[in-house]
mmCIF file of C-alpha atoms and ligand atoms in Angstrom:
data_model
loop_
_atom_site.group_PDB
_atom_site.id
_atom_site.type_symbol
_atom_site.label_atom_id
_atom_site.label_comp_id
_atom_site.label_asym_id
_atom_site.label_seq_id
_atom_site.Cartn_x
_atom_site.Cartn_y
_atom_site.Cartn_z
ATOM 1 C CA UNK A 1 -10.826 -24.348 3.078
ATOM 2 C CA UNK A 2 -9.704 -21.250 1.484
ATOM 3 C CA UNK A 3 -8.131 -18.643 3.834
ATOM 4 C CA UNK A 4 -9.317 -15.621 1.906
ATOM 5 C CA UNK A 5 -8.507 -11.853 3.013
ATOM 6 C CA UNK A 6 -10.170 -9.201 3.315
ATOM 7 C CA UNK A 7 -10.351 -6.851 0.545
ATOM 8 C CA UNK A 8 -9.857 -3.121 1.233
ATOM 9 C CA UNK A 9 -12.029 -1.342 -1.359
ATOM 10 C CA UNK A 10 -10.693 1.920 -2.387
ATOM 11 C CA UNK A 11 -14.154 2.448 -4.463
ATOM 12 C CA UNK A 12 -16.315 2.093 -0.999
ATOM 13 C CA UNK A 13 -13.562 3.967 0.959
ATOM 14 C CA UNK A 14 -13.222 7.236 -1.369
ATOM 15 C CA UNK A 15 -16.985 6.805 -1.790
ATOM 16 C CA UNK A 16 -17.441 7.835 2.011
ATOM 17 C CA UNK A 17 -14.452 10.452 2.381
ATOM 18 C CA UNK A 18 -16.240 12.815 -0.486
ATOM 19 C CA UNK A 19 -19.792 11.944 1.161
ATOM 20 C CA UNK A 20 -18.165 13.950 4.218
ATOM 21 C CA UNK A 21 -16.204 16.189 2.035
ATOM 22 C CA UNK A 22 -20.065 17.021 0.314
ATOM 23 C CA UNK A 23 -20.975 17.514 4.102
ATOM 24 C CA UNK A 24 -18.010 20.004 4.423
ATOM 25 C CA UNK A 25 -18.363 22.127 1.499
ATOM 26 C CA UNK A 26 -21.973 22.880 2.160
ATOM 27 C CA UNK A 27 -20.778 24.322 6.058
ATOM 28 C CA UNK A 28 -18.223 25.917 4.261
ATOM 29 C CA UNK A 29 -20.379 27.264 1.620
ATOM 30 C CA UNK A 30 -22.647 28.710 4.618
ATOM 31 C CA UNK A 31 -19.624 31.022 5.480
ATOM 32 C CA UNK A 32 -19.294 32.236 2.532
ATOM 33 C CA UNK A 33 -16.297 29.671 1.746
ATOM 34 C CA UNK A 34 -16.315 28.258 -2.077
ATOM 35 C CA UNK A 35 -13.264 25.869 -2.259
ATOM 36 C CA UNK A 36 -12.152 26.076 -5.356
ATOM 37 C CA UNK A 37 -9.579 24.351 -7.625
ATOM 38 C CA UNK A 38 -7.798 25.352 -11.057
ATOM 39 C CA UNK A 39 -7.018 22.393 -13.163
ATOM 40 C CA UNK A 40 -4.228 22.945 -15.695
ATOM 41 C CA UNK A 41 -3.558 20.676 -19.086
ATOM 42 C CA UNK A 42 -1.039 21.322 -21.168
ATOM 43 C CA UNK A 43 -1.669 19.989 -24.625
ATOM 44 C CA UNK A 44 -4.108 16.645 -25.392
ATOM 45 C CA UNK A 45 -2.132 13.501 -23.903
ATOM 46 C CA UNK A 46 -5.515 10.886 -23.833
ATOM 47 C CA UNK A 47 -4.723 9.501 -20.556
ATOM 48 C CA UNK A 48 -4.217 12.860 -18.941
ATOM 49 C CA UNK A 49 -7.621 14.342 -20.488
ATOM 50 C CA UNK A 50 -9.526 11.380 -18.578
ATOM 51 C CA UNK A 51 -7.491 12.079 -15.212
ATOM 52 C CA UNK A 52 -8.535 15.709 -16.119
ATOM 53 C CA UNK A 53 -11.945 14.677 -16.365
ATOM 54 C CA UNK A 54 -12.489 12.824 -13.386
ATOM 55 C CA UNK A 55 -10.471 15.044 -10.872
ATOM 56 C CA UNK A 56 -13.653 18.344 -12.310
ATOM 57 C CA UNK A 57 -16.404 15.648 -11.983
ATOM 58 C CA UNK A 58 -15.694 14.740 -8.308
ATOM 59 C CA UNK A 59 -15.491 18.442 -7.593
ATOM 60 C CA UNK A 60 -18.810 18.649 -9.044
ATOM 61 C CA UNK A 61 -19.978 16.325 -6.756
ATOM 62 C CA UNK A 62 -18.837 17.806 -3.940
ATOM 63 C CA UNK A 63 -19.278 21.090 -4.693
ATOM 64 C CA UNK A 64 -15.679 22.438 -4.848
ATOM 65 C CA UNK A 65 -15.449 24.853 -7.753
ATOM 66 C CA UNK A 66 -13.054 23.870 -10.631
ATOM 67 C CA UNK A 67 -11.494 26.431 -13.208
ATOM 68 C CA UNK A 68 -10.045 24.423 -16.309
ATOM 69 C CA UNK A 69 -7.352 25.834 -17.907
ATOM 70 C CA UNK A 70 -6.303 24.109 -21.496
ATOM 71 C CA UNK A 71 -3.106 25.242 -22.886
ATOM 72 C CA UNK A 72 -2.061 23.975 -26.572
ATOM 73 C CA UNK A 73 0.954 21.877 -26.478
ATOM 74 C CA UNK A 74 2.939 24.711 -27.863
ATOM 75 C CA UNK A 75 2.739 26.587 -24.580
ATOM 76 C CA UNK A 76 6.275 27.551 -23.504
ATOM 77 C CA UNK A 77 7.596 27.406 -19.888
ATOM 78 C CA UNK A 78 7.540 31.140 -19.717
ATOM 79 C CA UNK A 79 3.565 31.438 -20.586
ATOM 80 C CA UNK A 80 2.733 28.049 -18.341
ATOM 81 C CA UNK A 81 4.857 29.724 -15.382
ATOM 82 C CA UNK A 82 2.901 32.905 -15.446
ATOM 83 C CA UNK A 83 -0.694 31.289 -15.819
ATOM 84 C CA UNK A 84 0.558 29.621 -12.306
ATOM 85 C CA UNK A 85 2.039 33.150 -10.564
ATOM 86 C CA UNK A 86 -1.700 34.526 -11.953
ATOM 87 C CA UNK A 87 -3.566 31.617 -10.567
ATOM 88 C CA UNK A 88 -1.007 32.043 -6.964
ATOM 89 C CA UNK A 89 -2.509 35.633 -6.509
ATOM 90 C CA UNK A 90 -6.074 34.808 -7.349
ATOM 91 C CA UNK A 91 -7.519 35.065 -4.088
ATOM 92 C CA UNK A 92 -10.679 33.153 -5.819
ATOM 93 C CA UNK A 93 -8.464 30.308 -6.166
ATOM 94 C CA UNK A 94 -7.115 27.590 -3.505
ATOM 95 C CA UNK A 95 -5.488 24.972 -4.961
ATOM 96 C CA UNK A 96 -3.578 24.447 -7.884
ATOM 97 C CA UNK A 97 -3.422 21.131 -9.748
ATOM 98 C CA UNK A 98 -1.354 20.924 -12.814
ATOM 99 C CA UNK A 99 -1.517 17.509 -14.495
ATOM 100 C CA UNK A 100 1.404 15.819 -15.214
ATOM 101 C CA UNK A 101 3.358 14.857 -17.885
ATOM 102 C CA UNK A 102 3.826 18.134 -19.403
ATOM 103 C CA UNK A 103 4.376 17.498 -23.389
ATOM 104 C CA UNK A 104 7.758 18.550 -25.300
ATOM 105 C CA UNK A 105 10.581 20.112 -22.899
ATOM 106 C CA UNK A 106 8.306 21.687 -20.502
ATOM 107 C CA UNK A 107 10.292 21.216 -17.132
ATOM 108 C CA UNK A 108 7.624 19.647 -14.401
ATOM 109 C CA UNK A 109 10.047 20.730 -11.465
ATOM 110 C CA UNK A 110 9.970 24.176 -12.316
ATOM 111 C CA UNK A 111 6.440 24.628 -12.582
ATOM 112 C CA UNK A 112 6.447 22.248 -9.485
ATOM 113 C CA UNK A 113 8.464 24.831 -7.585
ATOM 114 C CA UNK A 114 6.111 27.905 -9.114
ATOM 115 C CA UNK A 115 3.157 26.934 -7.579
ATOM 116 C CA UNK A 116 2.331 28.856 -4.410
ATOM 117 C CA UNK A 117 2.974 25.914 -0.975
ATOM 118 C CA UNK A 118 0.185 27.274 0.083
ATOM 119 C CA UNK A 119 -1.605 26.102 -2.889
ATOM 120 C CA UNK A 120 0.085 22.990 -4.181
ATOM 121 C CA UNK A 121 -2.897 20.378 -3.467
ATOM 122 C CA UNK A 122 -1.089 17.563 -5.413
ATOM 123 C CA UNK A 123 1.957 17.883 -2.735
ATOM 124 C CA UNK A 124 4.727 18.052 -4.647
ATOM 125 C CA UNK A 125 6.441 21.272 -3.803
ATOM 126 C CA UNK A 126 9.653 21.098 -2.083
ATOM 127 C CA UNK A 127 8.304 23.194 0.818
ATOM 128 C CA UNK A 128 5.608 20.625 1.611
ATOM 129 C CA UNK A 129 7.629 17.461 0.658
ATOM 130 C CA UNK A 130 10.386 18.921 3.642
ATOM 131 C CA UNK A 131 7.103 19.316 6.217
ATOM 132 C CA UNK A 132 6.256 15.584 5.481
ATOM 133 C CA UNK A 133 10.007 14.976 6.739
ATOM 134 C CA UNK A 134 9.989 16.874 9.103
ATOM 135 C CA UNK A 135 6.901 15.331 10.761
ATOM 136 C CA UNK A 136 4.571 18.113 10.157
ATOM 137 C CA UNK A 137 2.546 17.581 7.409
ATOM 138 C CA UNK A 138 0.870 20.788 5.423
ATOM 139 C CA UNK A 139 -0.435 18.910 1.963
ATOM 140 C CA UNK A 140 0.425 15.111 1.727
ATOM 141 C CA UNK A 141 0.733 14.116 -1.981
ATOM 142 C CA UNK A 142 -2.805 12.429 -2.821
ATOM 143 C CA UNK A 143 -1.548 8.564 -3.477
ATOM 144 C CA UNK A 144 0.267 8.585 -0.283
ATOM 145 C CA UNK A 145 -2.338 10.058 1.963
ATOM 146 C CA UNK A 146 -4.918 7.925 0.009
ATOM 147 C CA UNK A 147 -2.961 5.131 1.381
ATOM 148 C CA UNK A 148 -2.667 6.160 4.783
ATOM 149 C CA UNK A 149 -6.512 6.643 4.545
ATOM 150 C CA UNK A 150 -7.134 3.050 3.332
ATOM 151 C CA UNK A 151 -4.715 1.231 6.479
ATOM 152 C CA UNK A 152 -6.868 4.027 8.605
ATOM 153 C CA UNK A 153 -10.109 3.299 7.821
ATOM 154 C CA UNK A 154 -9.968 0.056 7.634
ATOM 155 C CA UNK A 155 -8.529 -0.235 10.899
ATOM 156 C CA UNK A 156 -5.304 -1.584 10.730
ATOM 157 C CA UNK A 157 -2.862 -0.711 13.380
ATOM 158 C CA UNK A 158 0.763 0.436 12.291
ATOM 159 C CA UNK A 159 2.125 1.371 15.148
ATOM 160 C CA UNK A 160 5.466 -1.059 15.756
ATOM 161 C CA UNK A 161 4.408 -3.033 12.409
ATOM 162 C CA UNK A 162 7.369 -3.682 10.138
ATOM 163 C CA UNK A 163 6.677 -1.683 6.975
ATOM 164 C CA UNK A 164 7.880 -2.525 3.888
ATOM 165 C CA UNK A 165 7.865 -0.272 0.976
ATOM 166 C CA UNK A 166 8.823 -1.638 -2.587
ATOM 167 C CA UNK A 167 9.665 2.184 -5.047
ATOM 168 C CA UNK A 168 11.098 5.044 -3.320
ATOM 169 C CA UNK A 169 9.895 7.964 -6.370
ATOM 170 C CA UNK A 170 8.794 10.887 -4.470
ATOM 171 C CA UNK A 171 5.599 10.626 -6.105
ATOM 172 C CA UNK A 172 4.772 7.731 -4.454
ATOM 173 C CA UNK A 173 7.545 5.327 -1.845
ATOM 174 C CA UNK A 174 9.493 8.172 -0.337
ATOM 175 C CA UNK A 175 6.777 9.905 0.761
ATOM 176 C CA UNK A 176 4.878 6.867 2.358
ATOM 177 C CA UNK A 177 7.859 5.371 3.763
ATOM 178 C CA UNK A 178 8.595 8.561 5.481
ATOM 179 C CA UNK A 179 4.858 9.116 7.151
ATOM 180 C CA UNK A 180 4.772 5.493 8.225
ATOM 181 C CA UNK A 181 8.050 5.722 10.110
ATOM 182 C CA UNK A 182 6.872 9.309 11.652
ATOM 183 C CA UNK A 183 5.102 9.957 14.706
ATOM 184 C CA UNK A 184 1.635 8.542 15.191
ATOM 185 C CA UNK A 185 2.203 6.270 12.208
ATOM 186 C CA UNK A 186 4.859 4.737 13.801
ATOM 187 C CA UNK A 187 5.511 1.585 11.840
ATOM 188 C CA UNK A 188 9.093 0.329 11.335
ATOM 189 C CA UNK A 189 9.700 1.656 7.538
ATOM 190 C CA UNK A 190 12.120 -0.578 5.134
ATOM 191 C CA UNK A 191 12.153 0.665 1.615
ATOM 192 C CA UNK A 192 12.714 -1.248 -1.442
ATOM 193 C CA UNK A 193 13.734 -0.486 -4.971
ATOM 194 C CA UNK A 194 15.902 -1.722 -7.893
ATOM 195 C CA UNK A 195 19.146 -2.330 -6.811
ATOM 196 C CA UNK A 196 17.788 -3.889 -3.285
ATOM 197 C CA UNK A 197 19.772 -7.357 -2.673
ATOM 198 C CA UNK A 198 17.396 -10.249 -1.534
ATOM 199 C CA UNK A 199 14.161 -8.824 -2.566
ATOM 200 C CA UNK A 200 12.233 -11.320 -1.401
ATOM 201 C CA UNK A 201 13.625 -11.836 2.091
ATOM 202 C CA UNK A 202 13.087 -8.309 2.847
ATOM 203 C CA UNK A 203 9.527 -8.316 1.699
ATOM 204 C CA UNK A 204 8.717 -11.699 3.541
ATOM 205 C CA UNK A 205 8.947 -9.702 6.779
ATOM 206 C CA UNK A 206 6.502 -7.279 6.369
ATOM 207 C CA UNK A 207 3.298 -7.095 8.288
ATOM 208 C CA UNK A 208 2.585 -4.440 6.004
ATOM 209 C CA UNK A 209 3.336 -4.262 2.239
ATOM 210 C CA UNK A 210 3.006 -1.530 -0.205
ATOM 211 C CA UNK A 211 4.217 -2.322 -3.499
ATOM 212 C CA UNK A 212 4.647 0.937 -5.803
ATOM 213 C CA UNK A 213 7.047 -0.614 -8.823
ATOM 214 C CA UNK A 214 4.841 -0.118 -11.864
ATOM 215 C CA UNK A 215 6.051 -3.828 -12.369
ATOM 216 C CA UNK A 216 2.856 -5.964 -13.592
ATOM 217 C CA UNK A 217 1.909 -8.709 -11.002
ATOM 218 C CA UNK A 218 5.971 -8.116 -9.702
ATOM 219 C CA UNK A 219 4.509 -9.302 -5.984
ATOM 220 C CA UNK A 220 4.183 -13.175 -5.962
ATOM 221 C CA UNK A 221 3.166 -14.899 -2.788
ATOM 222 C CA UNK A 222 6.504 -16.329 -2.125
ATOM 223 C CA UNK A 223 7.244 -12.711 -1.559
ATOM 224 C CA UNK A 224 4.256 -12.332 0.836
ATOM 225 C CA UNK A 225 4.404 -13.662 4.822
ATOM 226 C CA UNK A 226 1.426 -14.905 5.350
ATOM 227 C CA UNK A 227 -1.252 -12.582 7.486
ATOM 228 C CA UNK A 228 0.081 -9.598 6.104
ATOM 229 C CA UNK A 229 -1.750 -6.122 4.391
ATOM 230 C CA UNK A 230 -1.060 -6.131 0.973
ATOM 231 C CA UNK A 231 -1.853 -2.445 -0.496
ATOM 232 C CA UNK A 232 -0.932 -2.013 -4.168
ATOM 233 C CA UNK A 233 -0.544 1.220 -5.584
ATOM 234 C CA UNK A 234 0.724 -0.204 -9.228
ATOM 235 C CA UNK A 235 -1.183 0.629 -12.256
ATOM 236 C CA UNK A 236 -0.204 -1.113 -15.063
ATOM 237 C CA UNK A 237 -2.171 -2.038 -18.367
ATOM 238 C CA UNK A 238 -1.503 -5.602 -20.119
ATOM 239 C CA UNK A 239 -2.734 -7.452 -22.840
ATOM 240 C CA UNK A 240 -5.330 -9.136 -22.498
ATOM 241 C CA UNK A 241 -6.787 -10.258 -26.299
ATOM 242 C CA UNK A 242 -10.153 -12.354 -24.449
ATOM 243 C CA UNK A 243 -10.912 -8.030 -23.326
ATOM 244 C CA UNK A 244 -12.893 -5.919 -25.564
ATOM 245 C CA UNK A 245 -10.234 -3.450 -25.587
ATOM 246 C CA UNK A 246 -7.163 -6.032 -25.872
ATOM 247 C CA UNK A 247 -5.632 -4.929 -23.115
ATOM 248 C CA UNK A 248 -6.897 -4.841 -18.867
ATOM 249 C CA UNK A 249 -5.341 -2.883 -15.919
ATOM 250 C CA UNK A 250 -3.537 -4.625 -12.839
ATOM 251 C CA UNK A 251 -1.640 -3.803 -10.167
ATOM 252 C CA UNK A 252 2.371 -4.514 -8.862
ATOM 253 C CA UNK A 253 1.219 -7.372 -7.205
ATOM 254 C CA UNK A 254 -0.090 -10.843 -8.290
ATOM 255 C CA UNK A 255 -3.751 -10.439 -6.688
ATOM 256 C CA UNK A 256 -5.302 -13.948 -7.297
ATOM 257 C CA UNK A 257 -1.866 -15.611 -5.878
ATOM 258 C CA UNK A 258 -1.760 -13.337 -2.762
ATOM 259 C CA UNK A 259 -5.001 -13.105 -1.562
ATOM 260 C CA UNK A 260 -5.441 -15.958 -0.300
ATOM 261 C CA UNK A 261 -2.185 -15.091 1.746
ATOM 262 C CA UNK A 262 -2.577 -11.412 2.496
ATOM 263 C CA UNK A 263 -4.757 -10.357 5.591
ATOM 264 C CA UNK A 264 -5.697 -7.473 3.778
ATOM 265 C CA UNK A 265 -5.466 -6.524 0.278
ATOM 266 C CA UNK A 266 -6.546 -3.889 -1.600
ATOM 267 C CA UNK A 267 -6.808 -4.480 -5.356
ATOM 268 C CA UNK A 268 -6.618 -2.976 -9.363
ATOM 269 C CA UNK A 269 -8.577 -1.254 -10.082
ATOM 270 C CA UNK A 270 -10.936 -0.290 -7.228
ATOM 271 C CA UNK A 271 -7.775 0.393 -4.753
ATOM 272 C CA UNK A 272 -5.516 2.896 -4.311
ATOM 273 C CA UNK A 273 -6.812 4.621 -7.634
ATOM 274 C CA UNK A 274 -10.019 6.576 -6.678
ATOM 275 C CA UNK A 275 -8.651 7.016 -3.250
ATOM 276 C CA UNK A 276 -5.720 9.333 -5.221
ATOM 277 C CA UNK A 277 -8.612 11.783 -6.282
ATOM 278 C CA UNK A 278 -10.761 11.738 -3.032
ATOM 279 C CA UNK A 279 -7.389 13.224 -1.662
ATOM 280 C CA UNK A 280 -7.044 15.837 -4.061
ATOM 281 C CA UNK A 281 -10.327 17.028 -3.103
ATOM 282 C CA UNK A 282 -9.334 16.434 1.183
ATOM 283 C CA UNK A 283 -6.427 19.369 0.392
ATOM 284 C CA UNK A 284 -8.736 21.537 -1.788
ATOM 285 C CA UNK A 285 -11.159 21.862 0.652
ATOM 286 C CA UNK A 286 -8.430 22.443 3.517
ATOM 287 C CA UNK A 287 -6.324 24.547 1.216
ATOM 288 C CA UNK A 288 -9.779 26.679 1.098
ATOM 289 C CA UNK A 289 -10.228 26.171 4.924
ATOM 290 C CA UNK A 290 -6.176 27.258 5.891
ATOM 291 C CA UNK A 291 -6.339 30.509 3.363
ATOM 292 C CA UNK A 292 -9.696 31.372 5.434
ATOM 293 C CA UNK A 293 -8.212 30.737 8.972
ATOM 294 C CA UNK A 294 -9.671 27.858 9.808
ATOM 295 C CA UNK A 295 -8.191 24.849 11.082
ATOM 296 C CA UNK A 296 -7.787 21.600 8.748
ATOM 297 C CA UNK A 297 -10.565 19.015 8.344
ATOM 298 C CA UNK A 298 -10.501 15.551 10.844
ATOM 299 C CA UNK A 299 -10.294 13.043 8.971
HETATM 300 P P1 LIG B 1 8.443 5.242 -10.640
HETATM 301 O O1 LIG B 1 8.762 4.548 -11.909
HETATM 302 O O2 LIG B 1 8.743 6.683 -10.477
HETATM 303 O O3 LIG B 1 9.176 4.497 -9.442
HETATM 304 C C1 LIG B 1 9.280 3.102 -9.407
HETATM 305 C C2 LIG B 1 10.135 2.689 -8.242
HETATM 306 O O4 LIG B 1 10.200 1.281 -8.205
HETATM 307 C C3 LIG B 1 11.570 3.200 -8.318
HETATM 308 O O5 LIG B 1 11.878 3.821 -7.088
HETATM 309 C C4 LIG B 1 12.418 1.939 -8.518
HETATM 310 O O6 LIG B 1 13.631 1.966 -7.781
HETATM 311 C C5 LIG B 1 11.520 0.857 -7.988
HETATM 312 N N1 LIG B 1 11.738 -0.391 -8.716
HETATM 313 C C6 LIG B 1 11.769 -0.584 -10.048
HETATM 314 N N2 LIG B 1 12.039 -1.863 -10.343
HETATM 315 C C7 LIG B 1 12.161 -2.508 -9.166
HETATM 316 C C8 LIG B 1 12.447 -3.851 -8.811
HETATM 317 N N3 LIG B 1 12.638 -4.799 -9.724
HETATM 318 N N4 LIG B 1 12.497 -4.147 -7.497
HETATM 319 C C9 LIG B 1 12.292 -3.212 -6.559
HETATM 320 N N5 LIG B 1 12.038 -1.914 -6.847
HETATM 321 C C10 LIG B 1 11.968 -1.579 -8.129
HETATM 322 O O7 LIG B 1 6.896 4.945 -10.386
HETATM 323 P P2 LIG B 1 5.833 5.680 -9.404
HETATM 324 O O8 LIG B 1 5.460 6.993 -9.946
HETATM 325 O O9 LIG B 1 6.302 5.588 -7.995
HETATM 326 O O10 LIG B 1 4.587 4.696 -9.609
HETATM 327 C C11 LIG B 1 4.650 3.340 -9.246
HETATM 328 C C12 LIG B 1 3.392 2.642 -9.698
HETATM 329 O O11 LIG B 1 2.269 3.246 -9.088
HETATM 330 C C13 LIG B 1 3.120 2.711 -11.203
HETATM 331 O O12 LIG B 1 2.478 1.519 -11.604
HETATM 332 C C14 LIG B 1 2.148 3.860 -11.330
HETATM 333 O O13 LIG B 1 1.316 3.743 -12.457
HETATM 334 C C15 LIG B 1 1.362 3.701 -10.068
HETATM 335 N N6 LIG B 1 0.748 4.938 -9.577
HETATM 336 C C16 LIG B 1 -0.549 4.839 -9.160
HETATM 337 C C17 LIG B 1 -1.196 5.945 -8.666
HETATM 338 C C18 LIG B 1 -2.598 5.795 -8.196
HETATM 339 O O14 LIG B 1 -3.355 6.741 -8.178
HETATM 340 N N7 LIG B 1 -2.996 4.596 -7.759
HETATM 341 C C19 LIG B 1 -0.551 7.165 -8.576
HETATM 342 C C20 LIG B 1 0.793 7.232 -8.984
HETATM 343 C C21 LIG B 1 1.416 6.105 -9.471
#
């Protein structure tokens, strides 16, 4: 019969890691601890005013306080840049979370590079990327430590597993290529991108795939050895006319084709996507924890 894989459900999985972040926040709160986060938007991009949305309701949920800060798309980079250094010296405030893309010319790397290390929860800044290198980790970027969480907790071993990592954006590839090749991760990292030669002979060696392209469907199961993990971070949005809304999301990799393949897979939506704000509220709650002495959640 069919050999079908396991799915690795980023909906169940975040589910559980704010259930213990709920836990968390209500010790914390106990010690007089309120995590809190400030949430910045800069003018009223659609798809950024959902992300917005859903990043203040899981703090809700968990209790972490969240300060919303809405700044008319004629903000300049002077006025954004000082709302951050005020929001770096608010001792109220922990973490810092400005949602991306800024509209117009606003530069991203310079506010990037304004916010406090010790409060850059989405971690971006240069500071915490160069930890992650350096194999000690302060705030791991939330799509690559959701990822981590997902091979984690659903116990998949890395350790000596050949890696391979299609997109090397430091959003997204770099930084998971360079925390599975580091210490404790230890997985043999190759990584992938446009001008790779053989794309598919690379990729056919991996016991453990991440495809992060923004390519629809890109992954086909010639592409795929068979047994291994599968996680897709792509998020792409199609047409689909038979939808109500004419359009549907999927992921970099051709689910229905791999799956029955794949060991493992984790798929759009449902994957990697709620896992990316679970995270967010993981480093608010140990940005909150590190500014009070305390030593970072186990997770
Ligand atoms: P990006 O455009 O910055 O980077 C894409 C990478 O893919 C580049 O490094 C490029 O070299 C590589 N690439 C492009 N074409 C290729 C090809 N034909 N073969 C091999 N490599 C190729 O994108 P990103 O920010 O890294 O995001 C990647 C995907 O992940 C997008 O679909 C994005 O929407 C999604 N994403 C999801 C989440 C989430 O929460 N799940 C978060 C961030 C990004």
């Amino acid at each position: 019969g069919k050999n079908m894989s396991e799915i690795i459900s980023g909906k169940i999985i975040s589910a559980q890691i704010n259930r213990e972040l709920r836990q968390e926040v209500d010790q914390l709160k106990t010690k007089g601890i309120e995590p809190c986060l400030a949430v910045v938007l800069v003018g009223e991009d659609p798809a950024s005013e959902v992300y917005v949305r859903n990043k203040k309701r899981t703090c809700e949920e968990i209790g972490i306080r969240s300060i919303g800060h809405n700044l008319p798309d004629t903000t300049t980079q002077e006025e954004l840049e000082t709302l951050v250094q005020n929001l770096n010296s608010d001792p109220v405030v922990h973490g810092i979370l400005c949602q991306f893309p800024l509209p117009g010319d606003l530069d991203e790397t310079q506010v990037i590079q304004t916010i406090s290390p010790e409060k850059d929860v989405d971690g971006l800044h240069p500071m915490n990327a160069g930890l992650i290198a350096m194999g000690q980790p302060r705030f791991i970027s939330c799509t690559p430590y959701g990822v981590l969480q997902m091979l984690k907790r659903s116990g998949i071993s890395t350790s000596g597993k050949n890696a391979v990592v299609l997109g090397r954006s430091n959003l997204v590839g770099r930084p998971i290529a360079t925390l599975l090749s580091s210490k404790g991760w230890d997985s043999t990292v190759t990584v992938c991108h446009s001008r790779t030669a053989d794309l598919a002979e690379v990729t056919s060696k991996a016991d453990i795939l991440i495809a992060a392209i923004g390519i629809p469907e890109f992954v086909t199961k010639n592409m795929v050895k068979k047994g291994a993990v599968v996680i897709d971070v792509g998020i792409n949005r199609i047409d689909d006319p038979s939808k109500t809304k004419g359009s549907r999301l999927v992921g970099d990799v051709a689910f229905e084709e791999v799956e029955n393949k794949a060991s493992f897979i984790s798929p759009v939506p449902g994957g990697v996507g709620p896992m990316t704000i679970a995270m967010l509220m993981v480093n608010t709650v140990n940005a909150s924890r590190w500014q009070n002495g305390l030593a970072e959640m186990n997770l």
